C-alpha cells in the first residue's frame, strides 16, 4: 500500500514534467504498458491472501485510473497548444497589401506593328508571313535582281548555302503571294530580315520590315500615293504631309522614297528632322512588269504597287527613341516606359 502512494506521486510528477507527446508516451509505457510498473503491481495481486485482494485491487485500479486520467489530460493540453501554435503560424492577414503581379506589356516595336496592321487591315489588307530563311531566287531573282546585280552584294547578306540565305528584305513575300495566283492582292507582310551590318544607333544585323503589295486591274500611281498618304496621316497625325521623291528599286518602276512632314515642328525644321522639315519613312513604287511576269501575272492585264517600311524606324519616330539599340537590349528601365 505504501508503494502505491509512492507510485501515484511518481507517475503524476513524471506526467507533469513531460514536455512533449513523445515523452508522455514513454511515461505511459513505463507505467501502464505490458511490463509497466502499475501493470506489474496488478500481477502481484495473486501473491496476496484472498482477504487482502479486493482492497488492494481497488487501490491499484484507482492508481491506474489516476495515471490514465493525468496522461489523457496532459495529452489533450499538449495537442491543444500545438493546434493553437499552428493556427497562429498560418494566420493570413487579409488586410496586407497583395504581392504585385509583374504583368508584361507589348514592346515598342510590337506597338508600332499593331498600329501599322490596324491601319492596313482597316483598308482591307490581309496580313501574311513568309519564311525568314529564303531561296536566293525569291529574295533576288524574282524581284528583278538577276545574278551579278549590285543589289545582291554578298557583303550585305548571310548565305546558308549558295542558294539559300537569311532574307535581306521582306520583298520575297511579294513573289510568294503573287505565285499563289489569287487575284486581286492586297496584303502586308511584316517580318524579320537580316543584313551583315555592324550594330550602331541606326543599324542592326537583324531588324523588321513590313512589306506591302496591291495587285489588281487599273492600279495606278495615284492609288499608291493616296494609300501611303492616308497611312502617314493615320500613323503620325491628320496634319502630316507626304512627299514622294524619285528613287530606284529593281522591283518597282517608277520607284519613290516617301518622306513625311516633321510631326515635331510641322515642317519648319528642328533638331528631330535635322533641320530638314521632312523625315524619310519608306520605299515604294509600281510593281515592275518583269516581276509580275516572273510571278505568273500578266502585266498587260494587271498592275500593282508595293512598299517597304522599316518597323524599328517607325517605332523610333513615333516614340521619339534616339538609339535603335535600346529596342534590342531588353532593359526594363527603358521598356517599361511604353
Ligand atoms: N525591300 C526594300 C529594302 O529593303 C524596301 C522596299 C522598297 C520595298 C520599295 C518595296 C518597295 O516593296 O516597293 O530596301
CSV table of C-alpha atoms and ligand atoms in Angstrom, one decimal:
chain,number,residue,atom,x,y,z
A,1,UNK,CA,0.0,0.0,0.0
A,2,UNK,CA,2.9,2.2,0.8
A,3,UNK,CA,4.3,1.5,-2.6
A,4,UNK,CA,1.1,2.6,-4.3
A,5,UNK,CA,1.2,6.0,-2.7
A,6,UNK,CA,4.7,6.4,-3.9
A,7,UNK,CA,3.9,5.2,-7.4
A,8,UNK,CA,1.0,7.6,-7.7
A,9,UNK,CA,3.1,10.5,-6.7
A,10,UNK,CA,5.8,9.5,-9.1
A,11,UNK,CA,3.6,9.0,-12.1
A,12,UNK,CA,1.8,12.2,-11.6
A,13,UNK,CA,5.1,14.1,-11.2
A,14,UNK,CA,6.5,12.4,-14.3
A,15,UNK,CA,3.5,13.3,-16.3
A,16,UNK,CA,3.6,16.9,-15.2
A,17,UNK,CA,7.3,17.1,-16.2
A,18,UNK,CA,6.6,15.9,-19.7
A,19,UNK,CA,7.1,18.5,-22.4
A,20,UNK,CA,6.2,16.5,-25.5
A,21,UNK,CA,3.8,13.9,-26.6
A,22,UNK,CA,6.7,11.5,-27.2
A,23,UNK,CA,7.9,11.9,-23.6
A,24,UNK,CA,4.3,11.4,-22.4
A,25,UNK,CA,4.0,8.2,-24.3
A,26,UNK,CA,7.3,7.0,-22.8
A,27,UNK,CA,5.8,7.6,-19.3
A,28,UNK,CA,2.6,5.8,-20.3
A,29,UNK,CA,4.5,2.7,-21.5
A,30,UNK,CA,6.7,2.8,-18.4
A,31,UNK,CA,3.8,2.7,-16.0
A,32,UNK,CA,0.8,1.3,-17.9
A,33,UNK,CA,2.4,-0.8,-20.7
A,34,UNK,CA,2.5,-4.6,-20.7
A,35,UNK,CA,5.6,-4.6,-18.4
A,36,UNK,CA,4.7,-1.3,-16.9
A,37,UNK,CA,5.2,-0.6,-13.2
A,38,UNK,CA,1.4,-0.4,-12.4
A,39,UNK,CA,0.7,-3.5,-14.6
A,40,UNK,CA,3.3,-5.5,-12.7
A,41,UNK,CA,1.8,-4.4,-9.4
A,42,UNK,CA,-1.5,-5.7,-10.6
A,43,UNK,CA,0.1,-9.0,-11.4
A,44,UNK,CA,1.5,-9.2,-7.8
A,45,UNK,CA,-2.1,-9.5,-6.6
A,46,UNK,CA,-2.1,-13.2,-7.0
A,47,UNK,CA,0.5,-13.5,-4.2
A,48,UNK,CA,-1.9,-11.9,-1.7
A,49,UNK,CA,-4.4,-13.7,0.5
A,50,UNK,CA,-8.0,-13.7,-0.7
A,51,UNK,CA,-9.0,-11.3,2.0
A,52,UNK,CA,-6.4,-8.7,1.1
A,53,UNK,CA,-7.1,-8.9,-2.6
A,54,UNK,CA,-10.3,-6.8,-3.1
A,55,UNK,CA,-9.0,-3.8,-1.1
A,56,UNK,CA,-5.6,-3.9,-2.9
A,57,UNK,CA,-7.3,-4.4,-6.3
A,58,UNK,CA,-9.4,-1.4,-5.7
A,59,UNK,CA,-6.4,0.7,-4.8
A,60,UNK,CA,-4.4,-0.4,-7.8
A,61,UNK,CA,-7.4,0.4,-10.0
A,62,UNK,CA,-7.5,3.9,-8.5
A,63,UNK,CA,-3.8,4.4,-9.2
A,64,UNK,CA,-4.3,3.2,-12.7
A,65,UNK,CA,-7.3,5.5,-13.3
A,66,UNK,CA,-5.4,8.5,-11.9
A,67,UNK,CA,-2.4,7.8,-14.1
A,68,UNK,CA,-4.6,7.4,-17.2
A,69,UNK,CA,-6.5,10.5,-16.4
A,70,UNK,CA,-3.4,12.5,-15.9
A,71,UNK,CA,-1.8,11.2,-19.1
A,72,UNK,CA,-5.0,11.9,-21.1
A,73,UNK,CA,-5.3,15.4,-19.7
A,74,UNK,CA,-1.7,16.2,-20.5
A,75,UNK,CA,-2.1,14.8,-24.0
A,76,UNK,CA,-5.2,17.0,-24.6
A,77,UNK,CA,-3.4,20.0,-23.2
A,78,UNK,CA,-0.3,19.5,-25.5
A,79,UNK,CA,-2.4,18.8,-28.6
A,80,UNK,CA,-4.5,22.0,-28.0
A,81,UNK,CA,-1.3,24.0,-27.5
A,82,UNK,CA,0.2,22.6,-30.8
A,83,UNK,CA,-3.0,23.4,-32.6
A,84,UNK,CA,-3.0,26.9,-31.3
A,85,UNK,CA,0.6,27.4,-32.4
A,86,UNK,CA,-0.1,26.0,-35.9
A,87,UNK,CA,-3.2,28.2,-36.3
A,88,UNK,CA,-1.2,31.3,-35.3
A,89,UNK,CA,1.6,30.5,-37.8
A,90,UNK,CA,-1.0,30.0,-40.5
A,91,UNK,CA,-2.9,33.2,-39.9
A,92,UNK,CA,-3.4,35.3,-43.0
A,93,UNK,CA,-3.7,39.0,-42.6
A,94,UNK,CA,-6.2,39.8,-45.3
A,95,UNK,CA,-5.6,43.5,-44.9
A,96,UNK,CA,-1.9,43.2,-46.0
A,97,UNK,CA,-1.3,44.7,-49.5
A,98,UNK,CA,-1.2,41.9,-52.1
A,99,UNK,CA,2.0,40.8,-53.8
A,100,UNK,CA,2.3,42.8,-57.0
A,101,UNK,CA,1.8,40.8,-60.2
A,102,UNK,CA,4.5,41.7,-62.8
A,103,UNK,CA,2.3,41.9,-65.9
A,104,UNK,CA,4.2,42.2,-69.1
A,105,UNK,CA,3.2,44.6,-71.9
A,106,UNK,CA,4.0,45.0,-75.6
A,107,UNK,CA,7.4,46.0,-76.8
A,108,UNK,CA,7.5,49.4,-78.7
A,109,UNK,CA,8.1,47.5,-82.0
A,110,UNK,CA,5.1,45.4,-81.3
A,111,UNK,CA,3.0,48.5,-80.5
A,112,UNK,CA,4.2,50.1,-83.8
A,113,UNK,CA,3.4,46.9,-85.7
A,114,UNK,CA,-0.1,46.7,-84.1
A,115,UNK,CA,-0.7,50.2,-85.3
A,116,UNK,CA,0.5,49.6,-88.8
A,117,UNK,CA,-1.6,46.4,-89.1
A,118,UNK,CA,-4.6,48.2,-87.7
A,119,UNK,CA,-4.3,50.9,-90.4
A,120,UNK,CA,-3.9,48.5,-93.3
A,121,UNK,CA,-6.4,45.9,-92.1
A,122,UNK,CA,-8.8,48.8,-91.9
A,123,UNK,CA,-8.2,49.4,-95.6
A,124,UNK,CA,-9.0,45.8,-96.4
A,125,UNK,CA,-5.4,44.4,-96.4
A,126,UNK,CA,-4.6,40.8,-95.4
A,127,UNK,CA,-1.6,40.2,-93.1
A,128,UNK,CA,0.6,37.4,-94.4
A,129,UNK,CA,4.0,35.9,-93.5
A,130,UNK,CA,6.9,34.4,-95.4
A,131,UNK,CA,10.0,32.4,-94.4
A,132,UNK,CA,13.0,34.1,-92.8
A,133,UNK,CA,15.3,31.5,-94.4
A,134,UNK,CA,14.7,32.1,-98.1
A,135,UNK,CA,15.8,31.0,-101.6
A,136,UNK,CA,18.0,33.5,-103.4
A,137,UNK,CA,15.5,33.1,-106.2
A,138,UNK,CA,12.8,34.7,-104.1
A,139,UNK,CA,15.0,37.2,-102.3
A,140,UNK,CA,16.6,38.4,-105.6
A,141,UNK,CA,15.8,36.8,-109.0
A,142,UNK,CA,12.0,37.0,-109.0
A,143,UNK,CA,12.3,40.6,-107.7
A,144,UNK,CA,14.2,41.6,-110.9
A,145,UNK,CA,17.6,41.4,-109.2
A,146,UNK,CA,19.4,38.9,-111.5
A,147,UNK,CA,22.8,37.3,-110.7
A,148,UNK,CA,25.5,39.8,-110.8
A,149,UNK,CA,23.2,42.8,-109.9
A,150,UNK,CA,24.9,45.1,-107.4
A,151,UNK,CA,21.9,44.8,-105.1
A,152,UNK,CA,23.0,41.2,-104.4
A,153,UNK,CA,26.1,42.4,-102.7
A,154,UNK,CA,27.4,39.4,-100.8
A,155,UNK,CA,28.7,41.6,-98.0
A,156,UNK,CA,25.1,42.5,-97.1
A,157,UNK,CA,23.7,39.0,-96.9
A,158,UNK,CA,24.0,36.0,-94.7
A,159,UNK,CA,24.2,32.9,-97.0
A,160,UNK,CA,23.4,29.5,-95.7
A,161,UNK,CA,24.3,27.7,-99.0
A,162,UNK,CA,24.9,29.2,-102.5
A,163,UNK,CA,21.1,29.0,-103.0
A,164,UNK,CA,19.7,29.7,-99.5
A,165,UNK,CA,20.1,32.8,-97.4
A,166,UNK,CA,18.6,34.7,-94.5
A,167,UNK,CA,16.2,37.1,-96.3
A,168,UNK,CA,17.6,40.6,-96.6
A,169,UNK,CA,14.2,42.1,-97.1
A,170,UNK,CA,10.5,41.2,-96.8
A,171,UNK,CA,10.0,41.7,-100.6
A,172,UNK,CA,10.3,38.0,-101.4
A,173,UNK,CA,6.9,37.6,-99.7
A,174,UNK,CA,5.5,39.6,-102.7
A,175,UNK,CA,6.7,36.9,-105.1
A,176,UNK,CA,5.4,34.1,-102.9
A,177,UNK,CA,1.9,35.7,-102.7
A,178,UNK,CA,1.8,36.5,-106.4
A,179,UNK,CA,2.7,33.0,-107.3
A,180,UNK,CA,-0.3,31.6,-105.5
A,181,UNK,CA,-2.3,33.1,-108.3
A,182,UNK,CA,-5.1,34.6,-106.3
A,183,UNK,CA,-6.1,38.0,-107.6
A,184,UNK,CA,-6.6,40.7,-106.7
A,185,UNK,CA,-3.9,41.0,-103.9
A,186,UNK,CA,-4.0,43.4,-101.0
A,187,UNK,CA,-1.5,42.3,-98.4
A,188,UNK,CA,1.1,43.4,-95.9
A,189,UNK,CA,3.9,41.1,-94.7
A,190,UNK,CA,5.7,42.0,-91.5
A,191,UNK,CA,8.8,40.1,-90.5
A,192,UNK,CA,12.4,39.8,-89.5
A,193,UNK,CA,15.1,40.5,-92.1
A,194,UNK,CA,18.9,40.1,-91.9
A,195,UNK,CA,21.9,42.0,-93.2
A,196,UNK,CA,25.5,41.8,-92.4
A,197,UNK,CA,25.6,45.2,-90.8
A,198,UNK,CA,27.5,46.2,-87.7
A,199,UNK,CA,25.4,47.5,-84.8
A,200,UNK,CA,25.1,51.2,-84.3
A,201,UNK,CA,22.4,53.8,-83.4
A,202,UNK,CA,20.6,53.2,-86.7
A,203,UNK,CA,21.8,49.7,-87.9
A,204,UNK,CA,21.4,46.1,-86.7
A,205,UNK,CA,22.2,42.8,-88.4
A,206,UNK,CA,18.6,41.8,-87.7
A,207,UNK,CA,15.6,44.1,-87.9
A,208,UNK,CA,12.0,44.1,-89.1
A,209,UNK,CA,10.2,45.3,-92.2
A,210,UNK,CA,6.7,45.5,-93.3
A,211,UNK,CA,6.1,44.8,-96.9
A,212,UNK,CA,3.0,45.9,-98.7
A,213,UNK,CA,1.6,44.8,-102.1
A,214,UNK,CA,-1.5,45.6,-104.1
A,215,UNK,CA,-2.1,43.9,-107.5
A,216,UNK,CA,-5.4,44.5,-109.4
A,217,UNK,CA,-6.7,45.8,-112.7
A,218,UNK,CA,-6.2,49.5,-113.2
A,219,UNK,CA,-4.0,50.1,-110.2
A,220,UNK,CA,-2.0,53.4,-110.7
A,221,UNK,CA,0.5,55.6,-109.0
A,222,UNK,CA,-2.5,57.6,-107.7
A,223,UNK,CA,-3.6,54.6,-105.7
A,224,UNK,CA,-0.1,54.3,-104.3
A,225,UNK,CA,0.1,58.0,-103.3
A,226,UNK,CA,-3.4,58.1,-101.9
A,227,UNK,CA,-2.8,54.9,-99.8
A,228,UNK,CA,0.5,55.9,-98.4
A,229,UNK,CA,-0.6,59.5,-97.7
A,230,UNK,CA,-3.6,58.1,-95.7
A,231,UNK,CA,-1.2,55.7,-93.9
A,232,UNK,CA,1.1,58.5,-92.9
A,233,UNK,CA,-1.8,60.6,-91.6
A,234,UNK,CA,-3.2,57.8,-89.5
A,235,UNK,CA,0.2,56.9,-88.1
A,236,UNK,CA,1.6,60.4,-87.4
A,237,UNK,CA,-1.4,62.6,-87.2
A,238,UNK,CA,-4.0,64.2,-89.5
A,239,UNK,CA,-1.8,67.2,-90.4
A,240,UNK,CA,1.0,65.0,-91.8
A,241,UNK,CA,2.0,65.8,-95.4
A,242,UNK,CA,3.8,63.3,-97.6
A,243,UNK,CA,6.5,63.9,-100.3
A,244,UNK,CA,7.4,61.3,-103.0
A,245,UNK,CA,11.0,61.6,-104.1
A,246,UNK,CA,12.1,59.6,-107.2
A,247,UNK,CA,14.3,56.7,-106.3
A,248,UNK,CA,15.4,53.4,-107.7
A,249,UNK,CA,14.4,49.9,-106.6
A,250,UNK,CA,14.9,47.0,-109.0
A,251,UNK,CA,11.4,45.5,-108.4
A,252,UNK,CA,9.4,48.7,-108.9
A,253,UNK,CA,9.2,51.2,-111.8
A,254,UNK,CA,8.8,54.0,-111.2
A,255,UNK,CA,10.1,54.0,-107.6
A,256,UNK,CA,10.0,56.5,-104.9
A,257,UNK,CA,11.1,57.2,-101.4
A,258,UNK,CA,8.4,58.8,-99.2
A,259,UNK,CA,9.1,61.5,-96.6
A,260,UNK,CA,6.6,62.8,-94.1
A,261,UNK,CA,6.5,66.3,-92.8
A,262,UNK,CA,8.2,66.5,-89.4
A,263,UNK,CA,5.4,65.9,-86.8
A,264,UNK,CA,7.6,67.7,-84.2
A,265,UNK,CA,8.0,71.1,-85.9
A,266,UNK,CA,5.3,70.7,-88.6
A,267,UNK,CA,7.9,71.1,-91.4
A,268,UNK,CA,9.8,74.3,-90.2
A,269,UNK,CA,12.9,72.3,-89.4
A,270,UNK,CA,14.1,71.2,-86.0
A,271,UNK,CA,16.6,69.0,-84.2
A,272,UNK,CA,14.3,66.0,-84.7
A,273,UNK,CA,14.2,66.3,-88.5
A,274,UNK,CA,17.8,67.6,-88.6
A,275,UNK,CA,16.6,70.9,-89.9
A,276,UNK,CA,15.0,69.3,-93.0
A,277,UNK,CA,11.3,69.6,-92.1
A,278,UNK,CA,10.9,66.1,-93.7
A,279,UNK,CA,11.6,62.6,-92.4
A,280,UNK,CA,12.1,59.6,-94.7
A,281,UNK,CA,9.8,56.7,-93.8
A,282,UNK,CA,9.7,54.1,-96.6
A,283,UNK,CA,10.4,53.0,-100.2
A,284,UNK,CA,7.7,52.2,-102.7
A,285,UNK,CA,6.8,52.0,-106.4
A,286,UNK,CA,4.7,50.5,-109.1
A,287,UNK,CA,5.5,46.7,-109.4
A,288,UNK,CA,7.9,46.2,-112.2
A,289,UNK,CA,6.3,44.3,-115.2
A,290,UNK,CA,9.2,41.8,-115.1
A,291,UNK,CA,8.3,40.9,-111.5
A,292,UNK,CA,4.6,40.4,-112.4
A,293,UNK,CA,5.6,38.2,-115.3
A,294,UNK,CA,8.1,36.1,-113.4
A,295,UNK,CA,5.5,35.5,-110.7
A,296,UNK,CA,2.9,34.4,-113.2
A,297,UNK,CA,0.8,37.5,-113.6
A,298,UNK,CA,0.1,39.1,-117.0
A,299,UNK,CA,1.4,42.7,-116.8
A,300,UNK,CA,-0.8,43.7,-119.7
A,301,UNK,CA,-3.9,43.0,-117.6
A,302,UNK,CA,-2.7,43.7,-114.1
A,303,UNK,CA,-0.7,46.4,-112.4
A,304,UNK,CA,0.3,46.9,-108.8
A,305,UNK,CA,2.1,48.9,-106.2
A,306,UNK,CA,4.4,47.9,-103.4
A,307,UNK,CA,6.1,49.4,-100.4
A,308,UNK,CA,8.6,48.5,-97.7
A,309,UNK,CA,8.7,50.1,-94.3
A,310,UNK,CA,11.3,49.6,-91.5
A,311,UNK,CA,9.4,48.8,-88.4
A,312,UNK,CA,12.1,49.9,-86.0
A,313,UNK,CA,12.3,53.2,-87.8
A,314,UNK,CA,8.6,53.7,-87.3
A,315,UNK,CA,8.9,52.9,-83.6
A,316,UNK,CA,11.9,55.2,-83.2
A,317,UNK,CA,10.0,58.1,-84.9
A,318,UNK,CA,6.7,57.5,-83.2
A,319,UNK,CA,8.0,57.1,-79.7
A,320,UNK,CA,11.0,59.5,-80.1
A,321,UNK,CA,13.7,57.0,-79.3
A,322,UNK,CA,17.1,58.2,-80.2
A,323,UNK,CA,19.1,55.0,-80.4
A,324,UNK,CA,17.9,51.8,-82.1
A,325,UNK,CA,20.0,49.6,-79.8
A,326,UNK,CA,17.6,50.5,-77.0
A,327,UNK,CA,14.9,48.4,-78.8
A,328,UNK,CA,17.1,45.3,-78.6
A,329,UNK,CA,18.7,45.5,-75.2
A,330,UNK,CA,15.7,44.4,-73.1
A,331,UNK,CA,16.4,46.9,-70.4
A,332,UNK,CA,13.2,47.1,-68.3
A,333,UNK,CA,14.0,50.7,-67.3
A,334,UNK,CA,13.5,51.6,-71.0
A,335,UNK,CA,10.8,49.1,-71.9
A,336,UNK,CA,8.5,49.9,-69.0
A,337,UNK,CA,8.1,53.5,-70.3
A,338,UNK,CA,5.8,52.3,-73.2
B,1,LIG,N1,12.9,45.9,-100.0
B,1,LIG,C1,13.4,47.3,-99.9
B,1,LIG,C2,14.6,47.4,-98.9
B,1,LIG,O1,14.7,46.5,-98.2
B,1,LIG,C3,12.3,48.2,-99.4
B,1,LIG,C4,11.3,48.4,-100.5
B,1,LIG,C5,11.3,49.4,-101.4
B,1,LIG,C6,10.2,47.5,-100.6
B,1,LIG,C7,10.4,49.6,-102.4
B,1,LIG,C8,9.2,47.7,-101.6
B,1,LIG,C9,9.4,48.8,-102.5
B,1,LIG,O2,8.2,46.9,-101.7
B,1,LIG,O3,8.4,48.9,-103.4
B,1,LIG,O4,15.3,48.4,-99.0
